[in-house]
Amino acid sequence: MKVEKLIERAKIVRENAYVPYSRFKVGAALETESGKIYTGVNVENSSFGLSMCAERIAIFKAVSEGETKFKRLVIVADTKDVVSPCGACRQVMSEFGNFEVVLSNIEGKVKVTNVEELLPKAFDFRRDPT
Ligand code: THU
């Protein structure tokens, strides 16, 4: 899928964000190597620490459907500059390799990066234990 189309999917799904506390809506769209699209939004909770980021929901939806090979992940929010994913999401992304990550805001500013650039030297249990 063209990256513009994937950004559009993230923007549309962003409207479903459940954000009664922060009011900060985030949308994500993940394209797998097999060509499927999994979207995600942030889902908050009265117990704030239980809230979940949009990009992690998209990744977990894909994994729960048996998809673990990702081509690119788009993240969109209403930020001045492009949105910057949190550290926890960066670590979750790194579990699935070095795919492309497209950061965007709703005004159309776009930055193309990748997982390794977002989280250099990520912890990898498969590599780090002796
Ligand atoms: N959030 C995301 O969903 N993704 C990001 O990349 C940044 C932060 C959410 C978590 C919370 O619901 C709200 O944005 C404010 O932190």
PDB file of C-alpha atoms and ligand atoms in Angstrom:
ATOM      1  CA  MET A   1       0.000   0.000   0.000  1.00  0.00           C
ATOM      2  CA  LYS A   2       1.200   3.542  -0.758  1.00  0.00           C
ATOM      3  CA  VAL A   3       2.431   5.365   2.328  1.00  0.00           C
ATOM      4  CA  GLU A   4      -0.082   8.197   1.723  1.00  0.00           C
ATOM      5  CA  LYS A   5      -2.926   5.681   1.886  1.00  0.00           C
ATOM      6  CA  LEU A   6      -1.556   4.190   5.104  1.00  0.00           C
ATOM      7  CA  ILE A   7      -1.340   7.669   6.650  1.00  0.00           C
ATOM      8  CA  GLU A   8      -4.970   8.211   5.656  1.00  0.00           C
ATOM      9  CA  ARG A   9      -5.964   4.936   7.353  1.00  0.00           C
ATOM     10  CA  ALA A  10      -4.180   6.031  10.555  1.00  0.00           C
ATOM     11  CA  LYS A  11      -5.884   9.433  10.432  1.00  0.00           C
ATOM     12  CA  ILE A  12      -9.343   7.904   9.993  1.00  0.00           C
ATOM     13  CA  VAL A  13      -8.943   5.320  12.749  1.00  0.00           C
ATOM     14  CA  ARG A  14      -7.499   7.981  15.054  1.00  0.00           C
ATOM     15  CA  GLU A  15     -11.047   9.270  15.480  1.00  0.00           C
ATOM     16  CA  ASN A  16     -11.813   6.075  17.437  1.00  0.00           C
ATOM     17  CA  ALA A  17      -9.189   6.847  20.070  1.00  0.00           C
ATOM     18  CA  TYR A  18     -10.614   6.431  23.571  1.00  0.00           C
ATOM     19  CA  VAL A  19      -8.995   9.372  25.333  1.00  0.00           C
ATOM     20  CA  PRO A  20     -11.316  10.845  28.003  1.00  0.00           C
ATOM     21  CA  TYR A  21      -8.320  11.794  30.169  1.00  0.00           C
ATOM     22  CA  SER A  22      -5.591  13.161  27.900  1.00  0.00           C
ATOM     23  CA  ARG A  23      -7.845  14.143  24.964  1.00  0.00           C
ATOM     24  CA  PHE A  24      -4.773  13.304  22.874  1.00  0.00           C
ATOM     25  CA  LYS A  25      -5.848  11.078  19.983  1.00  0.00           C
ATOM     26  CA  VAL A  26      -3.309   8.855  18.287  1.00  0.00           C
ATOM     27  CA  GLY A  27      -3.872   6.627  15.258  1.00  0.00           C
ATOM     28  CA  ALA A  28      -1.607   3.911  13.907  1.00  0.00           C
ATOM     29  CA  ALA A  29      -1.610   1.733  10.801  1.00  0.00           C
ATOM     30  CA  LEU A  30       0.714  -1.233  10.453  1.00  0.00           C
ATOM     31  CA  GLU A  31       1.401  -2.901   7.114  1.00  0.00           C
ATOM     32  CA  THR A  32       2.632  -6.472   7.289  1.00  0.00           C
ATOM     33  CA  GLU A  33       5.038  -8.098   4.816  1.00  0.00           C
ATOM     34  CA  SER A  34       2.029 -10.130   3.647  1.00  0.00           C
ATOM     35  CA  GLY A  35       0.202  -6.923   2.699  1.00  0.00           C
ATOM     36  CA  LYS A  36      -2.388  -6.820   5.494  1.00  0.00           C
ATOM     37  CA  ILE A  37      -3.174  -3.639   7.433  1.00  0.00           C
ATOM     38  CA  TYR A  38      -3.762  -3.557  11.193  1.00  0.00           C
ATOM     39  CA  THR A  39      -4.868  -0.285  12.733  1.00  0.00           C
ATOM     40  CA  GLY A  40      -4.726   0.900  16.330  1.00  0.00           C
ATOM     41  CA  VAL A  41      -5.750   3.786  18.569  1.00  0.00           C
ATOM     42  CA  ASN A  42      -4.809   4.708  22.107  1.00  0.00           C
ATOM     43  CA  VAL A  43      -7.200   3.356  24.718  1.00  0.00           C
ATOM     44  CA  GLU A  44      -7.075   5.037  28.108  1.00  0.00           C
ATOM     45  CA  ASN A  45      -8.377   3.923  31.496  1.00  0.00           C
ATOM     46  CA  SER A  46      -9.500   5.487  34.800  1.00  0.00           C
ATOM     47  CA  SER A  47      -6.459   3.755  36.230  1.00  0.00           C
ATOM     48  CA  PHE A  48      -4.147   5.812  34.006  1.00  0.00           C
ATOM     49  CA  GLY A  49      -1.257   3.344  33.997  1.00  0.00           C
ATOM     50  CA  LEU A  50      -3.419   0.776  32.233  1.00  0.00           C
ATOM     51  CA  SER A  51      -3.748   2.980  29.147  1.00  0.00           C
ATOM     52  CA  MET A  52      -2.365   1.567  25.930  1.00  0.00           C
ATOM     53  CA  CYS A  53      -0.718   3.378  23.029  1.00  0.00           C
ATOM     54  CA  ALA A  54      -2.080   3.220  19.485  1.00  0.00           C
ATOM     55  CA  GLU A  55       1.002   1.680  17.919  1.00  0.00           C
ATOM     56  CA  ARG A  56       1.189  -1.123  20.458  1.00  0.00           C
ATOM     57  CA  ILE A  57      -2.460  -1.973  19.841  1.00  0.00           C
ATOM     58  CA  ALA A  58      -1.817  -2.175  16.083  1.00  0.00           C
ATOM     59  CA  ILE A  59       1.204  -4.436  16.669  1.00  0.00           C
ATOM     60  CA  PHE A  60      -0.626  -6.658  19.157  1.00  0.00           C
ATOM     61  CA  LYS A  61      -3.618  -6.985  16.833  1.00  0.00           C
ATOM     62  CA  ALA A  62      -1.288  -8.146  14.059  1.00  0.00           C
ATOM     63  CA  VAL A  63       0.597 -10.590  16.280  1.00  0.00           C
ATOM     64  CA  SER A  64      -2.646 -12.024  17.614  1.00  0.00           C
ATOM     65  CA  GLU A  65      -3.614 -12.781  14.024  1.00  0.00           C
ATOM     66  CA  GLY A  66      -0.362 -14.633  13.456  1.00  0.00           C
ATOM     67  CA  GLU A  67       1.497 -11.789  11.703  1.00  0.00           C
ATOM     68  CA  THR A  68       4.989 -10.926  12.959  1.00  0.00           C
ATOM     69  CA  LYS A  69       6.752  -9.637   9.834  1.00  0.00           C
ATOM     70  CA  PHE A  70       6.163  -5.941   9.386  1.00  0.00           C
ATOM     71  CA  LYS A  71       6.852  -3.644   6.451  1.00  0.00           C
ATOM     72  CA  ARG A  72       5.973  -0.284   7.929  1.00  0.00           C
ATOM     73  CA  LEU A  73       4.149   1.382  10.794  1.00  0.00           C
ATOM     74  CA  VAL A  74       2.490   4.781  10.495  1.00  0.00           C
ATOM     75  CA  ILE A  75       1.682   6.870  13.586  1.00  0.00           C
ATOM     76  CA  VAL A  76      -0.412  10.059  13.439  1.00  0.00           C
ATOM     77  CA  ALA A  77      -1.304  12.588  16.154  1.00  0.00           C
ATOM     78  CA  ASP A  78      -2.188  16.253  16.446  1.00  0.00           C
ATOM     79  CA  THR A  79       1.284  17.482  17.331  1.00  0.00           C
ATOM     80  CA  LYS A  80       3.236  20.559  16.232  1.00  0.00           C
ATOM     81  CA  ASP A  81       6.039  18.443  14.850  1.00  0.00           C
ATOM     82  CA  VAL A  82       5.594  14.780  13.948  1.00  0.00           C
ATOM     83  CA  VAL A  83       4.580  12.518  16.845  1.00  0.00           C
ATOM     84  CA  SER A  84       7.379  10.833  18.779  1.00  0.00           C
ATOM     85  CA  PRO A  85       6.537   7.315  20.017  1.00  0.00           C
ATOM     86  CA  CYS A  86       7.136   6.477  23.676  1.00  0.00           C
ATOM     87  CA  GLY A  87       9.999   4.297  24.863  1.00  0.00           C
ATOM     88  CA  ALA A  88       7.785   1.326  25.655  1.00  0.00           C
ATOM     89  CA  CYS A  89       6.410   1.298  22.107  1.00  0.00           C
ATOM     90  CA  ARG A  90       9.915   1.558  20.683  1.00  0.00           C
ATOM     91  CA  GLN A  91      10.923  -1.534  22.666  1.00  0.00           C
ATOM     92  CA  VAL A  92       7.820  -3.414  21.480  1.00  0.00           C
ATOM     93  CA  MET A  93       8.585  -2.440  17.861  1.00  0.00           C
ATOM     94  CA  SER A  94      12.166  -3.695  18.251  1.00  0.00           C
ATOM     95  CA  GLU A  95      10.873  -7.174  19.091  1.00  0.00           C
ATOM     96  CA  PHE A  96       9.843  -7.522  15.449  1.00  0.00           C
ATOM     97  CA  GLY A  97      12.939  -6.261  13.645  1.00  0.00           C
ATOM     98  CA  ASN A  98      13.988  -3.120  11.895  1.00  0.00           C
ATOM     99  CA  PHE A  99      10.959  -2.075   9.843  1.00  0.00           C
ATOM    100  CA  GLU A 100      10.128   1.397   8.541  1.00  0.00           C
ATOM    101  CA  VAL A 101       8.311   3.792  10.867  1.00  0.00           C
ATOM    102  CA  VAL A 102       6.473   6.804   9.445  1.00  0.00           C
ATOM    103  CA  LEU A 103       5.822   9.563  11.971  1.00  0.00           C
ATOM    104  CA  SER A 104       3.245  12.149  11.036  1.00  0.00           C
ATOM    105  CA  ASN A 105       0.979  14.895  12.292  1.00  0.00           C
ATOM    106  CA  ILE A 106      -2.541  15.611  11.097  1.00  0.00           C
ATOM    107  CA  GLU A 107      -1.348  18.625   9.124  1.00  0.00           C
ATOM    108  CA  GLY A 108       0.644  16.330   6.897  1.00  0.00           C
ATOM    109  CA  LYS A 109       4.165  16.708   8.224  1.00  0.00           C
ATOM    110  CA  VAL A 110       5.925  13.372   7.716  1.00  0.00           C
ATOM    111  CA  LYS A 111       9.217  11.895   8.888  1.00  0.00           C
ATOM    112  CA  VAL A 112      10.323   8.487   7.694  1.00  0.00           C
ATOM    113  CA  THR A 113      12.549   6.595  10.092  1.00  0.00           C
ATOM    114  CA  ASN A 114      12.993   3.019  11.293  1.00  0.00           C
ATOM    115  CA  VAL A 115      13.024   1.002  14.489  1.00  0.00           C
ATOM    116  CA  GLU A 116      16.801   0.958  14.956  1.00  0.00           C
ATOM    117  CA  GLU A 117      16.990   4.707  14.556  1.00  0.00           C
ATOM    118  CA  LEU A 118      14.217   5.157  17.136  1.00  0.00           C
ATOM    119  CA  LEU A 119      15.771   2.733  19.618  1.00  0.00           C
ATOM    120  CA  PRO A 120      19.447   2.026  19.086  1.00  0.00           C
ATOM    121  CA  LYS A 121      20.852  -0.829  21.177  1.00  0.00           C
ATOM    122  CA  ALA A 122      17.418  -2.154  22.172  1.00  0.00           C
ATOM    123  CA  PHE A 123      17.294  -4.911  24.729  1.00  0.00           C
ATOM    124  CA  ASP A 124      17.014  -8.259  22.968  1.00  0.00           C
ATOM    125  CA  PHE A 125      16.594 -11.276  25.216  1.00  0.00           C
ATOM    126  CA  ARG A 126      17.477 -13.535  22.289  1.00  0.00           C
ATOM    127  CA  ARG A 127      20.904 -11.929  22.071  1.00  0.00           C
ATOM    128  CA  ASP A 128      21.825 -10.537  25.486  1.00  0.00           C
ATOM    129  CA  PRO A 129      21.724 -13.409  28.023  1.00  0.00           C
ATOM    130  CA  THR A 130      24.863 -15.569  28.233  1.00  0.00           C
TER     131      THR A 130
HETATM  132  N1  THU B   1       0.262   7.846  23.031  1.00  0.00           N
HETATM  133  C1  THU B   1       0.157   6.982  21.986  1.00  0.00           C
HETATM  134  O1  THU B   1      -0.871   6.300  21.807  1.00  0.00           O
HETATM  135  N2  THU B   1       1.209   6.883  21.130  1.00  0.00           N
HETATM  136  C2  THU B   1       2.304   7.684  21.163  1.00  0.00           C
HETATM  137  O2  THU B   1       3.175   7.545  20.314  1.00  0.00           O
HETATM  138  C3  THU B   1       2.418   8.705  22.208  1.00  0.00           C
HETATM  139  C4  THU B   1       1.461   8.592  23.325  1.00  0.00           C
HETATM  140  C5  THU B   1      -0.920   8.035  23.895  1.00  0.00           C
HETATM  141  C6  THU B   1      -0.861   7.481  25.282  1.00  0.00           C
HETATM  142  C7  THU B   1      -1.908   8.314  25.978  1.00  0.00           C
HETATM  143  O3  THU B   1      -3.188   7.786  25.735  1.00  0.00           O
HETATM  144  C8  THU B   1      -1.830   9.665  25.279  1.00  0.00           C
HETATM  145  O4  THU B   1      -1.179   9.415  24.042  1.00  0.00           O
HETATM  146  C9  THU B   1      -1.082  10.738  26.053  1.00  0.00           C
HETATM  147  O5  THU B   1       0.139  10.273  26.495  1.00  0.00           O
END
